[in-house]
Amino acid sequence: MRYDLNLLRVFIALMEERSVTRAADRLGITQPALSNALNRLRESLQDPLFIRERYGMQPTQKAEALAPVIMGAIGQLDEIVLEQQAFDPTHANLLFTIAPNSYVEYVLIPAVVAKLRVLAPGIKLRIIPYGNDLAETGVISGSTALVMGRFVDPPDNLIVQHLMDDRLACVVRADHPTIGNEISKAQYEQLKHVNVLPPGRMRAGLFQALDRQGLKRDVAVSVTHFLSVPEVIAVTDYCTTLPIQICRRLANDTRLKILPTPVDLGTFPVDIAWHVRYRHDPAHRWLRSLIEDVARAL
């Protein structure tokens, strides 16, 4: 019996996207062409495979059973083919879509772009929002190449690799009326604080670290990005608690001063994750290596 590999890729796209529109966009074909391919799949496998429901295409019991077998077979075939391909970054013309959280976008991405400009000028990056849900980034379906941040209970089809750890420090204005070259636990709890809302997982991590040390924080204002924080701190008597890699970028701002936290708040991890299908992709593997080099240099 002959198998059309293109039909199997349609099956995988529908299984992961659960939408004819998104699956067609991912495969670069029209919706009628995808619907036609699905009909051929149904005839070949003698099963409806996907049932249209209110919230998308839901796989049948047979589709659920076939999915790991088909994905594994296509994945192994892709790995064999990709391993035979050479990758020359200096002549590559590629676009990678990546989803870093706001911390990674601020700390790592500028250095990554600088390296690409020298080593692979034809490689372009498209940065999309990280958000609080991995599914929103597109990394679970594979439409997004990489996601970077902090992950809790990632799905089985993602490979997660640790990139780096960071610690925390405090920032107040340089001429703060009550804070000198250090900040005590009592002072920290008496001050008003500026809090950064995203990224969600790191926000939870900071609150948990404060709770573990029994350290209270009176949050006066919450902002949506690290870039807003120094502007608020510079014109108030407030305090903020930020990652040290962020603080290093604020160190040249004469309006501010960086101080150790009053107690040890520990470290937080920064990870990188990608869909299993990219495990042996030479271009993807090269980009991951470049990002790892940047993280190590910090």
Short mmCIF file of C-alpha atoms in Angstrom, two decimals:
data_model
loop_
_atom_site.label_atom_id
_atom_site.label_comp_id
_atom_site.label_asym_id
_atom_site.label_seq_id
_atom_site.Cartn_x
_atom_site.Cartn_y
_atom_site.Cartn_z
CA MET A 1 0.00 0.00 0.00
CA ARG A 2 1.31 3.46 -0.91
CA TYR A 3 1.26 6.35 1.55
CA ASP A 4 1.20 10.02 0.58
CA LEU A 5 3.57 11.74 3.01
CA ASN A 6 1.90 15.08 2.30
CA LEU A 7 -1.38 13.67 3.63
CA LEU A 8 0.37 12.57 6.80
CA ARG A 9 1.69 16.10 7.28
CA VAL A 10 -1.87 17.39 6.85
CA PHE A 11 -2.95 14.95 9.57
CA ILE A 12 -0.24 16.28 11.94
CA ALA A 13 -1.11 19.91 11.22
CA LEU A 14 -4.80 19.29 11.95
CA MET A 15 -4.00 17.31 15.07
CA GLU A 16 -1.86 20.13 16.48
CA GLU A 17 -3.82 23.15 15.22
CA ARG A 18 -7.38 21.79 15.53
CA SER A 19 -8.36 24.29 12.86
CA VAL A 20 -8.58 24.00 9.06
CA THR A 21 -7.64 27.67 8.67
CA ARG A 22 -4.56 27.51 10.92
CA ALA A 23 -3.46 24.15 9.49
CA ALA A 24 -3.72 25.48 5.92
CA ASP A 25 -1.73 28.61 6.86
CA ARG A 26 0.92 26.49 8.52
CA LEU A 27 1.29 24.25 5.47
CA GLY A 28 1.15 27.13 3.00
CA ILE A 29 -1.88 25.80 1.12
CA THR A 30 -5.45 26.99 0.60
CA GLN A 31 -8.32 25.86 2.81
CA PRO A 32 -10.03 24.03 -0.09
CA ALA A 33 -6.79 22.16 -0.79
CA LEU A 34 -6.53 21.14 2.84
CA SER A 35 -10.17 20.04 2.94
CA ASN A 36 -9.57 17.95 -0.17
CA ALA A 37 -6.51 16.36 1.45
CA LEU A 38 -8.55 15.61 4.58
CA ASN A 39 -11.20 13.88 2.49
CA ARG A 40 -8.50 11.71 0.91
CA LEU A 41 -7.13 10.92 4.35
CA ARG A 42 -10.58 9.91 5.58
CA GLU A 43 -11.05 7.62 2.59
CA SER A 44 -7.61 6.09 3.01
CA LEU A 45 -7.92 5.48 6.75
CA GLN A 46 -11.67 4.76 6.65
CA ASP A 47 -12.49 7.11 9.52
CA PRO A 48 -13.79 10.69 9.84
CA LEU A 49 -10.59 11.50 11.79
CA PHE A 50 -11.66 15.07 12.70
CA ILE A 51 -15.15 16.26 13.60
CA ARG A 52 -16.04 19.93 13.26
CA GLU A 53 -17.32 21.28 16.57
CA ARG A 54 -18.03 24.74 17.95
CA TYR A 55 -14.47 25.32 19.11
CA GLY A 56 -12.59 23.66 16.27
CA MET A 57 -11.81 20.28 14.77
CA GLN A 58 -11.84 17.50 17.35
CA PRO A 59 -9.98 14.24 16.60
CA THR A 60 -11.81 10.94 16.68
CA GLN A 61 -10.68 8.03 18.83
CA LYS A 62 -8.89 6.51 15.84
CA ALA A 63 -7.09 9.80 15.09
CA GLU A 64 -5.95 10.00 18.71
CA ALA A 65 -4.56 6.47 18.45
CA LEU A 66 -2.81 7.13 15.13
CA ALA A 67 -1.31 10.48 16.13
CA PRO A 68 1.76 9.30 18.10
CA VAL A 69 2.59 6.69 15.44
CA ILE A 70 2.33 9.13 12.52
CA MET A 71 4.15 11.94 14.36
CA GLY A 72 6.93 9.58 15.39
CA ALA A 73 7.39 8.22 11.86
CA ILE A 74 7.42 11.66 10.21
CA GLY A 75 9.71 12.98 12.94
CA GLN A 76 12.24 10.19 12.37
CA LEU A 77 12.15 10.74 8.61
CA ASP A 78 12.68 14.50 9.07
CA GLU A 79 15.63 13.85 11.37
CA ILE A 80 17.31 11.55 8.84
CA VAL A 81 16.88 14.08 6.02
CA LEU A 82 17.91 17.10 8.07
CA GLU A 83 21.04 15.44 9.41
CA GLN A 84 22.28 15.11 5.84
CA GLN A 85 21.85 18.82 5.13
CA ALA A 86 24.67 21.28 5.67
CA PHE A 87 23.88 24.72 7.05
CA ASP A 88 25.88 27.81 6.15
CA PRO A 89 24.75 30.75 8.35
CA THR A 90 26.70 33.29 6.32
CA HIS A 91 24.55 32.64 3.22
CA ALA A 92 21.26 31.63 4.86
CA ASN A 93 18.11 33.67 4.21
CA LEU A 94 15.64 32.64 6.88
CA LEU A 95 13.01 34.13 9.15
CA PHE A 96 12.66 32.75 12.67
CA THR A 97 9.61 33.57 14.77
CA ILE A 98 10.49 33.54 18.47
CA ALA A 99 8.54 34.36 21.62
CA PRO A 100 10.73 35.66 24.47
CA ASN A 101 9.23 36.94 27.68
CA SER A 102 9.85 40.63 28.40
CA TYR A 103 12.93 39.86 30.52
CA VAL A 104 14.60 37.84 27.74
CA GLU A 105 13.62 40.39 25.09
CA TYR A 106 15.29 43.14 27.13
CA VAL A 107 18.37 41.23 28.33
CA LEU A 108 19.24 38.68 25.62
CA ILE A 109 17.68 39.65 22.30
CA PRO A 110 19.81 42.77 21.56
CA ALA A 111 23.00 40.70 21.90
CA VAL A 112 21.49 37.91 19.76
CA VAL A 113 20.63 40.43 17.02
CA ALA A 114 24.14 41.89 17.18
CA LYS A 115 25.66 38.43 16.68
CA LEU A 116 23.32 37.64 13.81
CA ARG A 117 24.29 40.86 12.06
CA VAL A 118 27.90 39.68 11.98
CA LEU A 119 27.57 35.91 11.62
CA ALA A 120 24.33 35.50 9.66
CA PRO A 121 23.13 38.79 8.14
CA GLY A 122 20.44 37.02 6.10
CA ILE A 123 18.70 35.57 9.16
CA LYS A 124 15.81 37.70 10.41
CA LEU A 125 13.92 37.48 13.68
CA ARG A 126 10.23 38.11 14.23
CA ILE A 127 9.46 38.69 17.91
CA ILE A 128 5.94 37.89 19.10
CA PRO A 129 4.43 38.29 22.59
CA TYR A 130 5.14 35.58 25.13
CA GLY A 131 1.96 36.02 27.15
CA ASN A 132 0.98 33.65 29.95
CA ASP A 133 -0.04 30.64 27.87
CA LEU A 134 2.45 28.61 25.82
CA ALA A 135 -0.30 27.67 23.37
CA GLU A 136 -0.73 31.35 22.46
CA THR A 137 2.90 31.59 21.34
CA GLY A 138 2.56 28.91 18.65
CA VAL A 139 5.48 26.86 19.98
CA ILE A 140 3.29 23.87 20.86
CA SER A 141 2.15 23.57 17.25
CA GLY A 142 5.61 24.37 15.91
CA SER A 143 4.62 27.54 14.05
CA THR A 144 6.92 29.47 16.40
CA ALA A 145 10.54 28.35 16.40
CA LEU A 146 11.51 29.12 20.00
CA VAL A 147 10.01 30.36 23.23
CA MET A 148 12.18 31.72 26.05
CA GLY A 149 11.25 32.32 29.65
CA ARG A 150 10.21 30.18 32.58
CA PHE A 151 8.11 27.06 32.02
CA VAL A 152 6.06 24.98 34.43
CA ASP A 153 4.76 21.58 33.26
CA PRO A 154 5.47 22.02 29.52
CA PRO A 155 3.74 19.57 27.14
CA ASP A 156 5.51 16.43 25.98
CA ASN A 157 6.10 17.71 22.44
CA LEU A 158 8.39 20.50 23.70
CA ILE A 159 12.08 20.17 24.41
CA VAL A 160 13.12 22.45 27.28
CA GLN A 161 16.73 23.44 27.92
CA HIS A 162 18.07 25.57 30.76
CA LEU A 163 19.79 28.76 29.60
CA MET A 164 20.81 30.71 32.69
CA ASP A 165 19.87 31.86 36.20
CA ASP A 166 19.53 35.38 37.52
CA ARG A 167 19.21 36.95 40.94
CA LEU A 168 17.38 40.02 42.21
CA ALA A 169 18.39 43.49 43.41
CA CYS A 170 16.65 46.65 44.56
CA VAL A 171 16.51 50.01 42.80
CA VAL A 172 15.71 53.40 44.36
CA ARG A 173 16.38 56.96 43.21
CA ALA A 174 19.94 58.18 43.76
CA ASP A 175 18.98 60.97 46.18
CA HIS A 176 16.45 58.94 48.14
CA PRO A 177 15.82 60.74 51.47
CA THR A 178 15.94 57.64 53.71
CA ILE A 179 17.94 54.98 51.83
CA GLY A 180 21.73 55.07 51.76
CA ASN A 181 24.02 52.36 50.38
CA GLU A 182 21.93 49.48 51.67
CA ILE A 183 18.34 48.75 52.47
CA SER A 184 17.16 46.96 55.60
CA LYS A 185 14.24 44.56 55.85
CA ALA A 186 12.28 47.14 57.87
CA GLN A 187 12.93 49.86 55.28
CA TYR A 188 11.98 47.53 52.43
CA GLU A 189 8.63 46.79 54.07
CA GLN A 190 7.95 50.46 54.85
CA LEU A 191 8.57 51.69 51.30
CA LYS A 192 6.06 51.82 48.48
CA HIS A 193 7.01 49.52 45.59
CA VAL A 194 6.80 49.42 41.81
CA ASN A 195 5.92 45.98 40.47
CA VAL A 196 6.35 44.61 36.93
CA LEU A 197 3.32 42.57 35.91
CA PRO A 198 4.72 40.39 33.09
CA PRO A 199 6.15 37.85 32.63
CA GLY A 200 3.57 35.89 34.59
CA ARG A 201 5.76 33.03 35.77
CA MET A 202 8.48 35.35 37.03
CA ARG A 203 5.91 37.47 38.82
CA ALA A 204 4.76 34.39 40.71
CA GLY A 205 8.38 33.50 41.41
CA LEU A 206 9.09 36.87 43.02
CA PHE A 207 6.01 36.70 45.23
CA GLN A 208 6.97 33.17 46.28
CA ALA A 209 10.54 34.26 47.09
CA LEU A 210 9.23 37.12 49.25
CA ASP A 211 6.84 34.77 51.04
CA ARG A 212 9.62 32.26 51.77
CA GLN A 213 11.64 35.01 53.48
CA GLY A 214 8.63 36.49 55.25
CA LEU A 215 9.24 39.77 53.44
CA LYS A 216 6.25 42.02 52.86
CA ARG A 217 5.92 44.49 49.99
CA ASP A 218 3.48 47.38 49.66
CA VAL A 219 2.90 47.65 45.89
CA ALA A 220 1.83 51.19 44.97
CA VAL A 221 1.90 50.78 41.19
CA SER A 222 2.18 47.90 38.72
CA VAL A 223 3.58 48.48 35.22
CA THR A 224 3.62 46.27 32.16
CA HIS A 225 7.29 46.49 31.14
CA PHE A 226 10.73 46.89 32.68
CA LEU A 227 11.31 50.05 30.64
CA SER A 228 8.64 51.89 32.63
CA VAL A 229 10.22 51.20 36.01
CA PRO A 230 13.21 53.61 36.04
CA GLU A 231 11.00 56.52 34.99
CA VAL A 232 8.69 55.92 37.97
CA ILE A 233 11.53 55.29 40.44
CA ALA A 234 13.41 58.43 39.34
CA VAL A 235 10.56 60.75 40.35
CA THR A 236 9.31 59.03 43.52
CA ASP A 237 10.59 57.63 46.80
CA TYR A 238 9.46 54.18 45.71
CA CYS A 239 11.54 50.99 45.46
CA THR A 240 11.53 48.18 42.93
CA THR A 241 12.93 44.65 42.92
CA LEU A 242 14.37 43.64 39.55
CA PRO A 243 16.62 40.95 38.04
CA ILE A 244 20.31 41.84 38.29
CA GLN A 245 20.73 41.65 34.50
CA ILE A 246 18.10 44.37 34.22
CA CYS A 247 19.77 46.40 36.99
CA ARG A 248 23.11 46.28 35.18
CA ARG A 249 21.47 48.06 32.26
CA LEU A 250 20.18 50.73 34.64
CA ALA A 251 23.51 51.22 36.41
CA ASN A 252 24.55 54.11 34.13
CA ASP A 253 21.38 56.05 34.90
CA THR A 254 22.62 58.68 37.38
CA ARG A 255 19.07 59.15 38.66
CA LEU A 256 19.11 55.66 40.20
CA LYS A 257 21.12 53.48 42.55
CA ILE A 258 21.24 49.70 42.71
CA LEU A 259 21.25 47.98 46.11
CA PRO A 260 21.35 44.38 47.32
CA THR A 261 18.04 42.97 48.50
CA PRO A 262 17.69 43.03 52.31
CA VAL A 263 17.52 39.22 52.38
CA ASP A 264 18.61 36.54 49.91
CA LEU A 265 15.71 35.99 47.52
CA GLY A 266 17.46 33.19 45.63
CA THR A 267 17.62 32.80 41.86
CA PHE A 268 15.14 32.26 39.05
CA PRO A 269 15.73 30.16 35.91
CA VAL A 270 15.57 31.21 32.28
CA ASP A 271 14.83 28.40 29.82
CA ILE A 272 14.46 27.92 26.10
CA ALA A 273 11.96 25.54 24.50
CA TRP A 274 11.14 24.28 21.02
CA HIS A 275 8.95 21.73 19.27
CA VAL A 276 10.46 18.24 18.95
CA ARG A 277 10.31 18.48 15.16
CA TYR A 278 13.14 21.04 15.25
CA ARG A 279 15.44 18.86 17.34
CA HIS A 280 17.81 18.06 14.47
CA ASP A 281 17.05 20.96 12.13
CA PRO A 282 20.54 22.35 11.36
CA ALA A 283 19.45 26.01 11.10
CA HIS A 284 17.37 25.81 14.24
CA ARG A 285 20.18 24.03 16.08
CA TRP A 286 22.64 26.76 15.00
CA LEU A 287 20.33 29.52 16.29
CA ARG A 288 19.90 27.72 19.62
CA SER A 289 23.66 27.46 19.95
CA LEU A 290 24.07 31.18 19.27
CA ILE A 291 21.50 32.01 21.96
CA GLU A 292 23.26 29.69 24.42
CA ASP A 293 26.54 31.50 23.73
CA VAL A 294 24.92 34.85 24.46
CA ALA A 295 23.45 33.55 27.72
CA ARG A 296 26.82 32.14 28.82
CA ALA A 297 28.51 35.47 28.10
CA LEU A 298 26.23 37.14 30.67
#
